[in-house]
XYZ file of C-alpha atoms in Angstrom:
699
model
C 180.626 195.177 262.604
C 181.673 192.085 260.982
C 178.844 190.827 259.069
C 176.667 193.583 257.007
C 174.156 193.712 254.337
C 175.835 195.767 251.471
C 172.982 197.786 249.511
C 173.566 200.061 246.622
C 171.114 202.600 244.826
C 172.422 204.021 241.660
C 170.631 206.944 239.948
C 171.416 207.939 236.494
C 169.709 210.460 234.267
C 168.095 209.380 230.999
C 167.339 212.839 229.924
C 164.305 214.892 230.237
C 162.148 211.897 231.081
C 163.754 211.250 234.390
C 166.039 208.497 236.114
C 166.993 205.177 235.949
C 167.392 203.308 239.283
C 169.536 200.166 240.142
C 169.368 198.277 243.026
C 171.883 195.732 244.175
C 172.713 194.065 247.726
C 174.600 191.183 248.874
C 173.018 188.553 251.315
C 175.968 187.541 253.590
C 174.709 183.917 253.359
C 174.431 183.619 249.784
C 176.969 183.833 247.051
C 174.462 185.470 244.735
C 173.774 189.058 244.588
C 170.461 190.599 243.840
C 170.374 193.197 241.229
C 167.096 195.099 239.563
C 167.087 197.849 237.422
C 164.001 200.146 236.897
C 163.404 203.295 234.848
C 163.682 203.886 231.253
C 162.349 206.200 228.593
C 158.887 204.536 228.718
C 158.697 204.131 232.466
C 161.132 206.532 234.365
C 161.651 207.138 238.072
C 160.567 210.952 238.555
C 161.666 213.303 241.294
C 158.975 216.161 241.802
C 161.616 218.787 242.889
C 158.650 221.456 242.919
C 156.626 219.262 245.486
C 159.862 218.544 247.580
C 160.428 222.263 247.738
C 156.803 222.890 249.008
C 157.785 220.527 251.823
C 161.241 222.044 252.899
C 160.089 223.215 256.382
C 158.678 219.641 257.305
C 161.701 216.982 257.046
C 159.372 214.241 258.127
C 157.062 214.892 254.859
C 159.773 215.800 252.928
C 161.682 212.468 253.557
C 158.367 210.408 252.996
C 157.769 211.981 249.807
C 161.265 211.406 248.654
C 161.039 207.573 249.441
C 157.901 207.328 247.683
C 159.650 208.813 244.645
C 162.465 206.630 245.050
C 160.589 203.347 245.714
C 157.682 204.042 243.290
C 158.289 200.983 241.444
C 156.659 198.117 243.326
C 159.606 195.795 242.146
C 162.155 198.175 243.857
C 160.209 198.602 247.052
C 159.746 194.753 247.401
C 163.401 194.228 247.027
C 164.340 197.077 249.432
C 162.010 195.206 251.916
C 163.496 191.940 251.262
C 167.082 193.293 252.223
C 165.697 194.762 255.602
C 163.851 191.323 256.011
C 167.406 189.546 255.693
C 169.115 191.949 257.713
C 166.452 191.377 260.805
C 166.321 187.611 260.272
C 168.988 186.431 262.768
C 169.109 186.679 266.695
C 171.140 189.880 266.056
C 170.033 192.103 263.341
C 172.778 193.039 260.755
C 173.285 196.661 259.930
C 172.436 197.613 256.178
C 175.095 199.622 254.533
C 173.255 201.800 252.158
C 175.186 203.655 249.482
C 173.457 205.869 247.385
C 175.465 206.381 243.772
C 174.480 209.338 242.039
C 175.787 209.418 238.583
C 177.660 212.426 237.129
C 174.701 212.872 234.798
C 172.408 213.197 237.692
C 174.463 215.551 239.745
C 171.482 217.805 240.430
C 169.969 215.192 242.774
C 172.612 216.193 245.328
C 170.482 219.162 245.840
C 167.790 217.090 247.390
C 167.730 216.038 251.290
C 168.349 212.335 251.143
C 169.297 212.348 254.599
C 165.364 212.839 255.469
C 164.600 209.523 253.665
C 161.774 207.794 255.104
C 159.941 204.603 253.710
C 156.776 205.655 251.718
C 154.576 204.761 254.785
C 156.685 207.483 256.995
C 159.039 205.106 258.764
C 162.247 207.108 259.095
C 165.175 205.219 257.509
C 168.451 206.811 258.151
C 168.440 207.179 262.273
C 170.179 204.832 264.610
C 171.820 201.708 263.883
C 169.979 199.841 261.417
C 171.050 201.766 258.187
C 174.295 203.386 257.589
C 174.028 205.868 254.684
C 176.316 207.560 252.550
C 176.229 209.365 249.240
C 178.782 207.271 247.190
C 180.891 208.839 244.389
C 183.544 207.766 242.238
C 186.652 209.610 241.268
C 189.397 209.261 238.595
C 192.059 209.680 241.270
C 194.770 206.940 240.835
C 195.751 206.782 244.541
C 194.653 203.884 246.243
C 192.571 204.065 249.392
C 193.895 202.415 252.547
C 193.004 202.424 255.946
C 195.565 203.369 258.484
C 196.531 202.050 261.806
C 194.567 203.176 264.883
C 197.809 203.879 266.475
C 198.919 206.553 264.071
C 195.533 208.637 263.431
C 196.092 212.292 263.100
C 193.884 215.332 262.837
C 194.396 218.850 261.509
C 191.940 221.497 263.090
C 191.503 224.585 261.426
C 189.043 227.244 262.592
C 188.438 230.449 260.596
C 187.293 233.599 262.210
C 188.095 236.408 259.918
C 187.641 239.968 260.752
C 184.993 241.829 258.781
C 182.560 239.318 258.021
C 179.541 240.841 259.738
C 179.095 243.090 256.980
C 177.953 240.194 255.066
C 175.456 238.861 257.313
C 177.943 236.403 258.846
C 178.222 235.581 262.544
C 181.740 235.427 264.219
C 183.054 231.968 265.120
C 183.242 230.911 268.826
C 187.056 229.700 268.377
C 187.351 228.714 271.915
C 184.177 226.680 271.967
C 184.760 225.178 268.435
C 188.231 224.325 269.581
C 187.123 222.693 272.929
C 184.644 220.604 271.231
C 186.956 219.260 268.382
C 189.844 218.599 271.045
C 187.097 216.591 273.181
C 185.895 214.621 269.816
C 189.450 213.733 268.701
C 190.858 213.217 272.125
C 192.806 209.909 271.107
C 194.105 211.522 267.696
C 197.387 213.324 267.198
C 196.042 216.822 267.041
C 197.550 219.838 265.074
C 195.772 223.279 265.310
C 195.521 226.194 263.296
C 193.239 228.232 265.276
C 195.245 231.343 266.127
C 194.132 234.647 264.380
C 195.474 234.532 260.689
C 196.437 230.646 260.913
C 193.426 229.138 258.933
C 194.724 230.339 255.611
C 194.392 228.265 252.349
C 198.067 228.072 252.085
C 198.944 227.170 255.603
C 196.244 224.276 255.538
C 197.856 222.851 252.435
C 201.259 223.584 253.332
C 200.753 221.738 256.866
C 199.062 218.751 255.004
C 202.152 218.391 252.482
C 204.743 218.951 254.988
C 203.322 216.094 257.288
C 202.947 213.759 254.351
C 206.768 214.292 253.477
C 207.562 213.788 257.161
C 205.773 210.094 256.831
C 203.024 211.512 259.127
C 199.886 212.239 256.753
C 196.902 213.635 258.361
C 193.622 211.319 258.525
C 191.166 213.983 259.155
C 191.049 217.677 258.187
C 188.435 219.434 260.214
C 187.578 222.895 259.120
C 185.175 225.232 260.931
C 184.317 227.885 258.519
C 181.470 229.851 257.031
C 180.426 228.745 253.283
C 178.351 230.827 250.828
C 176.878 230.833 247.164
C 177.690 233.979 245.475
C 176.466 234.449 241.811
C 176.293 230.653 241.455
C 179.939 229.750 242.838
C 180.629 227.988 246.082
C 183.096 229.928 248.649
C 184.719 228.869 251.768
C 185.534 231.995 254.025
C 188.841 231.224 255.513
C 191.319 233.781 256.722
C 194.503 235.863 255.194
C 197.583 236.183 257.224
C 196.307 239.494 258.602
C 192.985 237.580 259.533
C 190.834 239.366 257.373
C 188.660 237.232 255.127
C 189.750 234.895 252.180
C 186.813 234.122 250.230
C 188.045 230.756 248.704
C 186.571 229.568 245.588
C 185.410 225.846 246.221
C 186.859 224.755 243.115
C 190.163 226.103 243.984
C 189.991 224.632 247.610
C 189.182 221.276 245.816
C 192.140 221.627 243.287
C 194.572 222.401 245.777
C 193.651 219.561 247.857
C 193.705 216.998 244.488
C 197.380 218.360 244.013
C 198.779 216.687 247.466
C 200.583 213.435 246.976
C 198.403 212.120 249.830
C 195.099 213.575 250.998
C 193.233 213.368 254.361
C 191.076 210.253 254.311
C 188.252 212.370 255.977
C 187.493 216.019 255.317
C 184.986 217.394 257.640
C 183.377 221.098 256.823
C 181.766 222.352 259.610
C 179.549 225.660 259.223
C 177.923 227.075 262.509
C 175.999 230.175 264.004
C 178.014 230.994 266.829
C 175.990 233.799 268.862
C 173.668 235.688 266.739
C 173.602 236.985 263.412
C 172.785 234.937 260.415
C 174.724 232.974 257.655
C 174.284 232.591 253.939
C 175.625 229.112 254.020
C 172.474 227.682 252.423
C 174.275 224.415 251.646
C 177.317 225.918 250.231
C 179.693 223.582 252.251
C 177.605 220.327 251.194
C 178.139 221.626 247.478
C 181.839 221.225 248.024
C 181.365 217.746 249.229
C 180.930 216.011 245.743
C 183.882 218.021 244.601
C 186.396 216.892 247.172
C 185.438 213.304 246.289
C 185.913 213.577 243.032
C 189.323 215.360 243.658
C 190.312 212.173 245.633
C 189.263 212.535 249.180
C 187.854 209.411 250.305
C 185.247 210.663 252.619
C 183.477 214.041 253.360
C 181.160 215.466 256.123
C 179.629 218.410 255.138
C 176.599 220.637 256.323
C 173.689 221.080 253.828
C 172.432 224.425 255.160
C 172.515 226.840 258.232
C 173.148 224.431 261.107
C 171.965 225.153 264.754
C 174.580 225.241 267.535
C 172.445 222.890 269.277
C 173.059 220.432 266.561
C 176.856 221.067 266.438
C 177.101 220.631 270.144
C 175.433 217.371 270.125
C 176.273 215.857 266.848
C 179.968 216.486 266.468
C 181.116 214.911 269.720
C 179.002 211.622 269.037
C 180.345 211.162 265.596
C 183.913 211.669 266.767
C 183.634 209.371 269.674
C 181.841 206.529 267.593
C 184.538 207.009 264.879
C 187.452 206.604 267.362
C 185.458 203.377 268.722
C 184.935 201.530 265.653
C 186.402 203.390 262.729
C 183.211 203.034 260.466
C 182.577 206.526 259.244
C 179.018 205.808 257.947
C 178.079 204.029 260.917
C 179.401 206.962 262.929
C 177.183 209.137 261.206
C 174.166 207.001 261.652
C 174.507 207.030 265.323
C 175.221 210.817 265.519
C 172.046 211.607 263.391
C 170.218 209.620 265.863
C 171.059 211.514 268.668
C 169.779 214.843 267.294
C 166.583 213.356 265.665
C 164.420 215.743 267.620
C 165.900 218.654 266.000
C 164.549 220.344 262.885
C 167.934 220.571 261.080
C 168.945 216.852 261.901
C 169.292 216.083 258.065
C 171.721 218.656 257.252
C 175.168 216.705 258.100
C 175.881 214.652 254.792
C 178.504 212.124 254.241
C 180.003 211.858 250.692
C 182.147 208.796 250.468
C 184.363 206.815 248.074
C 184.716 204.097 250.783
C 182.645 200.871 249.994
C 183.339 199.605 253.553
C 183.086 202.991 255.240
C 186.331 202.239 257.269
C 189.057 205.011 258.353
C 191.337 202.788 260.758
C 191.932 199.162 261.680
C 194.003 197.449 264.647
C 197.069 195.849 263.209
C 197.935 192.336 264.482
C 196.792 188.598 264.014
C 193.522 187.234 264.711
C 193.694 188.251 268.273
C 195.906 190.114 270.810
C 197.541 186.668 272.336
C 198.165 185.243 268.983
C 199.970 188.720 268.116
C 202.309 188.268 270.917
C 202.902 184.562 270.394
C 203.665 184.928 266.821
C 205.864 187.876 266.949
C 207.737 186.428 270.130
C 208.372 182.995 268.088
C 209.713 184.991 265.003
C 211.921 187.141 267.229
C 213.437 183.941 268.458
C 214.373 182.570 265.071
C 215.681 185.972 264.213
C 218.067 185.998 267.294
C 219.236 182.429 265.985
C 219.741 183.384 262.326
C 216.832 181.104 261.433
C 214.523 183.296 259.529
C 214.385 184.326 256.017
C 212.809 187.690 254.965
C 211.045 187.556 251.810
C 210.520 191.475 250.821
C 207.812 192.642 248.244
C 207.720 195.632 246.139
C 205.226 197.451 248.685
C 207.307 197.620 251.538
C 207.379 201.336 251.659
C 204.361 201.700 249.739
C 202.894 204.737 251.273
C 205.987 207.062 250.654
C 207.318 205.650 247.170
C 204.173 204.890 245.526
C 202.543 201.144 244.542
C 202.607 199.202 241.580
C 198.712 199.629 241.428
C 199.159 203.369 241.259
C 201.660 203.196 238.296
C 199.346 200.583 236.466
C 196.370 203.031 236.759
C 198.343 206.005 235.734
C 199.823 204.067 232.472
C 196.197 202.377 231.934
C 194.871 206.002 231.449
C 197.855 207.526 229.806
C 198.143 205.010 227.138
C 194.435 204.183 226.946
C 194.704 200.348 228.028
C 191.943 198.958 226.198
C 191.018 195.660 228.298
C 188.686 195.445 231.368
C 189.199 198.244 234.101
C 190.049 195.739 236.734
C 193.119 194.531 234.734
C 194.152 198.190 234.345
C 195.184 197.972 238.120
C 197.770 195.010 237.435
C 200.871 196.453 236.478
C 201.949 193.071 234.603
C 199.010 193.424 232.214
C 199.471 197.013 231.397
C 203.269 196.364 230.906
C 202.281 193.517 228.600
C 200.090 195.665 226.491
C 202.918 198.274 226.244
C 205.527 195.661 225.243
C 203.202 194.746 222.300
C 202.416 198.229 221.284
C 205.851 199.495 221.520
C 208.788 196.959 222.306
C 210.406 194.908 225.063
C 212.353 197.690 226.498
C 209.440 200.258 226.461
C 207.822 199.645 229.739
C 211.011 198.961 231.447
C 212.163 202.448 230.428
C 208.862 203.730 231.364
C 208.760 202.341 234.837
C 212.234 203.843 235.598
C 210.718 207.251 234.424
C 207.713 206.838 236.223
C 209.349 206.122 239.720
C 211.839 208.736 239.272
C 208.886 211.405 238.644
C 207.028 209.979 241.729
C 210.110 210.008 243.956
C 210.640 213.706 242.883
C 207.372 214.849 243.586
C 207.266 213.468 247.051
C 211.004 214.361 248.151
C 212.412 217.271 245.952
C 211.441 219.898 248.583
C 213.080 217.752 251.529
C 215.976 216.329 249.451
C 216.936 219.039 246.730
C 219.899 217.250 245.055
C 217.546 214.418 244.105
C 217.002 215.557 240.663
C 220.544 214.865 239.671
C 220.680 211.346 240.539
C 219.663 207.906 238.568
C 217.099 206.084 239.768
C 219.019 203.745 242.126
C 220.896 206.543 243.609
C 217.635 208.428 244.403
C 216.570 205.276 246.286
C 219.790 205.445 247.971
C 219.539 208.914 249.367
C 215.724 208.305 250.048
C 216.353 205.121 252.014
C 219.116 206.866 253.947
C 216.606 209.624 254.807
C 213.994 207.176 255.902
C 215.972 205.017 258.078
C 217.595 208.248 259.678
C 214.155 209.639 260.589
C 212.446 206.583 261.417
C 213.802 203.922 263.809
C 211.260 201.523 262.961
C 211.875 201.681 259.171
C 211.327 198.310 257.616
C 214.599 198.132 256.004
C 216.627 199.271 259.058
C 214.568 196.972 261.245
C 215.312 193.834 259.013
C 219.019 194.832 258.304
C 219.902 194.959 262.120
C 218.986 191.374 262.480
C 221.704 188.362 262.228
C 220.258 186.789 259.118
C 222.178 185.142 256.182
C 219.729 185.139 253.536
C 217.432 188.009 252.314
C 215.012 187.310 249.445
C 213.628 190.350 247.582
C 211.047 191.164 244.915
C 211.942 194.677 245.143
C 214.223 195.944 242.237
C 215.850 198.899 244.345
C 218.964 198.747 246.397
C 217.395 199.944 249.590
C 217.751 196.478 251.329
C 221.387 196.165 250.405
C 221.983 200.101 251.651
C 220.383 199.235 254.677
C 222.531 196.286 255.554
C 225.782 198.305 254.611
C 224.655 200.823 257.167
C 224.046 198.098 259.644
C 227.797 197.138 259.302
C 227.387 194.211 256.938
C 228.955 193.151 253.688
C 226.167 192.171 251.439
C 226.508 190.142 248.477
C 223.950 190.834 245.554
C 222.605 188.120 243.492
C 220.061 187.966 240.597
C 217.864 185.101 239.599
C 218.756 183.852 236.039
C 214.854 183.480 235.196
C 215.569 183.130 231.676
C 218.508 182.036 229.503
C 219.428 185.754 228.413
C 220.443 186.333 232.168
C 222.844 183.400 232.226
C 225.773 185.584 231.133
C 225.504 187.782 234.425
C 228.433 187.076 236.846
C 227.543 185.067 240.132
C 229.083 184.935 243.305
C 228.878 181.504 243.328
C 231.150 181.216 240.347
C 233.434 183.791 241.560
C 233.515 182.132 245.103
C 232.683 178.493 244.773
C 233.107 178.214 248.480
C 230.837 181.173 249.481
C 228.170 180.615 252.150
C 225.979 183.208 253.236
C 226.353 184.550 256.821
C 225.077 187.347 259.136
C 228.321 189.328 258.433
C 228.329 188.659 254.720
C 224.490 187.848 254.042
C 223.149 187.111 250.305
C 220.559 189.326 249.000
C 218.642 187.630 246.452
C 216.829 189.491 243.799
C 213.903 187.260 242.786
C 212.475 189.502 240.045
C 215.528 191.558 238.841
C 217.207 194.920 239.810
C 216.721 198.561 238.339
C 220.457 198.487 237.863
C 220.017 196.080 234.920
C 216.237 196.550 233.582
C 216.420 193.741 231.335
C 216.575 191.529 234.640
C 213.181 192.817 235.584
C 210.178 190.607 235.654
C 207.476 193.028 234.867
C 205.191 191.948 232.081
C 202.514 188.961 231.729
C 204.716 187.177 229.716
C 207.807 187.707 231.865
C 205.764 186.124 234.863
C 204.822 183.095 232.639
C 208.447 182.559 231.743
C 209.476 182.955 235.295
C 207.089 180.209 236.356
C 207.985 177.815 233.538
C 211.665 178.163 234.039
C 211.687 177.764 237.742
C 209.536 174.733 237.676
C 211.774 173.183 234.892
C 215.279 174.307 236.054
C 215.501 174.344 240.027
C 218.965 175.601 239.140
C 217.573 179.171 238.502
C 217.556 179.149 242.433
C 220.594 178.885 244.237
C 221.196 175.776 246.655
C 221.516 178.093 249.582
C 218.317 179.864 248.756
C 216.464 176.706 248.463
C 217.817 175.424 251.621
C 216.968 178.798 253.471
C 213.202 178.469 252.121
C 213.101 174.903 253.300
C 214.789 175.380 256.787
C 213.982 178.619 258.536
C 211.080 180.779 259.426
C 209.728 182.660 256.715
C 208.618 186.346 256.663
C 206.546 187.894 253.865
C 206.807 191.612 254.070
C 205.525 194.179 251.719
C 203.351 192.114 249.407
C 199.611 192.300 248.440
C 198.724 188.606 248.618
C 196.264 189.130 245.477
C 198.757 190.414 243.260
C 200.496 188.595 240.590
C 204.228 188.963 242.247
C 203.136 187.142 245.252
C 201.259 184.530 243.617
C 204.089 183.817 241.451
C 206.318 183.532 244.149
C 204.061 181.585 246.148
C 203.205 179.079 243.594
C 206.680 178.483 242.233
C 208.777 178.575 245.503
C 206.749 178.365 248.482
C 203.846 175.877 247.869
C 206.089 173.117 246.890
C 207.833 172.951 250.193
C 204.603 172.442 252.063
C 204.430 169.301 254.138
C 208.092 168.916 254.369
C 209.338 167.819 257.778
C 211.908 170.635 258.103
C 209.318 173.270 256.805
C 206.751 172.243 259.592
C 209.086 173.233 262.254
C 208.929 176.808 261.779
C 206.225 179.701 261.610
C 205.460 181.490 258.368
C 204.169 185.087 258.605
C 203.026 187.322 256.177
C 202.809 191.030 257.028
C 199.959 191.977 254.973
C 198.451 195.127 253.530
C 194.688 195.284 254.231
C 192.427 194.903 251.239
C 191.716 198.428 249.693
C 188.821 200.554 251.155
C 187.786 201.731 247.743
C 187.249 198.297 246.065
C 186.390 195.665 248.626
C 182.922 195.724 249.619
C 183.437 193.632 252.821
C 187.162 193.627 253.935
C 186.717 191.504 256.804
C 185.044 188.567 254.805
C 188.151 189.301 252.272
C 190.452 188.902 255.183
C 188.802 185.542 256.197
C 188.928 184.118 252.893
C 192.917 184.919 252.352
C 193.696 183.759 255.806
C 191.610 180.251 254.939
C 193.469 179.978 251.683
C 196.803 180.431 252.586
C 196.211 178.211 256.036
C 195.106 175.453 253.447
C 198.047 175.742 251.277
C 201.068 176.659 253.322
C 199.873 177.300 256.835
C 200.828 181.297 256.534
C 199.698 183.239 259.688
C 198.547 186.802 258.300
C 199.599 189.877 260.303
C 196.994 192.499 258.844
C 198.646 195.903 258.743
C 201.396 197.878 257.161
C 204.987 196.618 256.875
C 205.919 199.339 259.335
C 203.031 198.437 261.641
C 204.754 194.798 261.964
C 208.187 196.012 262.030
C 207.282 198.389 264.735
C 205.762 195.608 266.830
C 208.824 193.392 265.988
C 211.229 196.238 267.093
C 209.483 196.597 270.395
C 209.456 193.181 271.194
C 213.324 192.702 270.182
C 214.158 195.718 272.230
C 212.000 194.424 275.336
C 213.648 190.915 275.052
C 217.145 191.988 274.644
C 217.106 193.876 278.036
C 217.290 191.083 280.183
C 219.965 189.295 278.138
C 222.200 192.278 278.727
C 221.547 192.156 282.366
C 222.470 188.489 282.288
C 225.807 189.310 280.441
C 224.725 187.557 277.099
């Protein structure tokens, strides 16, 4: 599922007149996007809701009428057909990723049965593997959306079968049958179950999600089997109380509780069923929660638009889960699963609400292929064993647990009303520059410390109750110790255990030096003098002119400053420009031992986003000038990279290939796609395997 036609319809209200429609799509063989907008006050797109309501019992006729309304403009129809022609022109047809964006001004259009959509001539559109359809939604949530490693996928299964619901016309839930179906579907996931009587309470669901995140094991999927209902215009989810009586949870309250979590599941599945007689009052209540959950920051939601039959549940859910585990594409899994129930009258009821531009929920960490992964890590492990590797550590090394620079940038941009383009509002350097001009030089630095303290308290205060009494660096020390104790593959723990003389870090915390001390070493901390005001800081090379870094007494070189002295931080856009100018003009800013390590050892970049300003500054000032040197060509250079963000990048696979080509051309950097922990896990496992025969031989 590498190449794909990315197509988006957006619908927005233009008042009582109707709707405006914008169609756009990208041709994989062209750099130009096709965009066309139709519908204004004089010539709006109309949806005849009354006519559609008359066709409710005939899904094919309903879908045909809906398609004719959506594509009523001849130019829209022509461009949509053109996109389908492009998808079919090669030897192997390409799928179309069809995202339907319904603007908040047109929220009433969510009540239409878009999953029945047909061409105006009656040809079904959304079954099988030709079109991957989702209702695309936006959110004000600042959390970045990243796929997770396939090796770490977890699902929380909650099944609610409360006592006393029969008097409301609700059928009992076959807990055993639903659980067996869920277990079979998620056979390769790590499963946690809330299925015993009184277990699927709102508090227990939220507590389980929160506790798992704090343990560093967040859930990827929340799978809820429960009834939903509309009562006096409100949407409710029928969960249980601890005594297993019913708890009719307001949909808005349910969504708000999920919004308040530090990390939310990547996929929420809301399944309502008719379990052996009776009737339900669902009528699309669960689907109504879908847009709310997406707006609350959940990346993807699968919900039912009505009273689904057991036949559909029994066939749709296993196929969807199996496809999801096979390739990780939520929208593709929906399309294939819907195709398997096309003969059922309620085939259209499962709906996908998504914030994912690529539809991806997981990835396989590694290099371009499995053999290259083994070879590259084996080579790097050898250099590490010989002390010929220099780790270059980025600010995102513990990004999942400790927050990212993009998260902070978006929070600040919203809080302080950043006035520039929205994409700049995700770069911390740009927003910090704005704050330094609006206030003063120290304001963004003080704000960064305060923001990080609050983020750490929000994440760890329940686990580490003494945290609130500490300053930022002390908080990092306590948290780092906690993380290293619980996780043998913690990146700092793995790196500190290696016999390396020089570590370069763009992370301003003391977590690296703490890890080295725990490993029995005596790290020496040195700061880059990237501007003349920092020349006054004491230096190990002045105190000990003969100091040479060693495995026992390694040098930790803070490239962009330290939280111990906030004036040393490279934070604003001006700071990065000054850094580049001074490093280029005065190479003495970088100690000779650091320059030698960069020129004459294997380099491991870990914890960077390659498109961020920090990495680009480091790369162009220190790494790129070294390319082509005779010593440099002896070694591997590896970047343990975070994957492109799923809520921003349309085609992550193409973005990956572009970045790989860019860094191969400029510095021959091999990119390991995955999280820092993915890489350190692979590295630690290889080191453990390679160390066993050495011990047996007496080395």
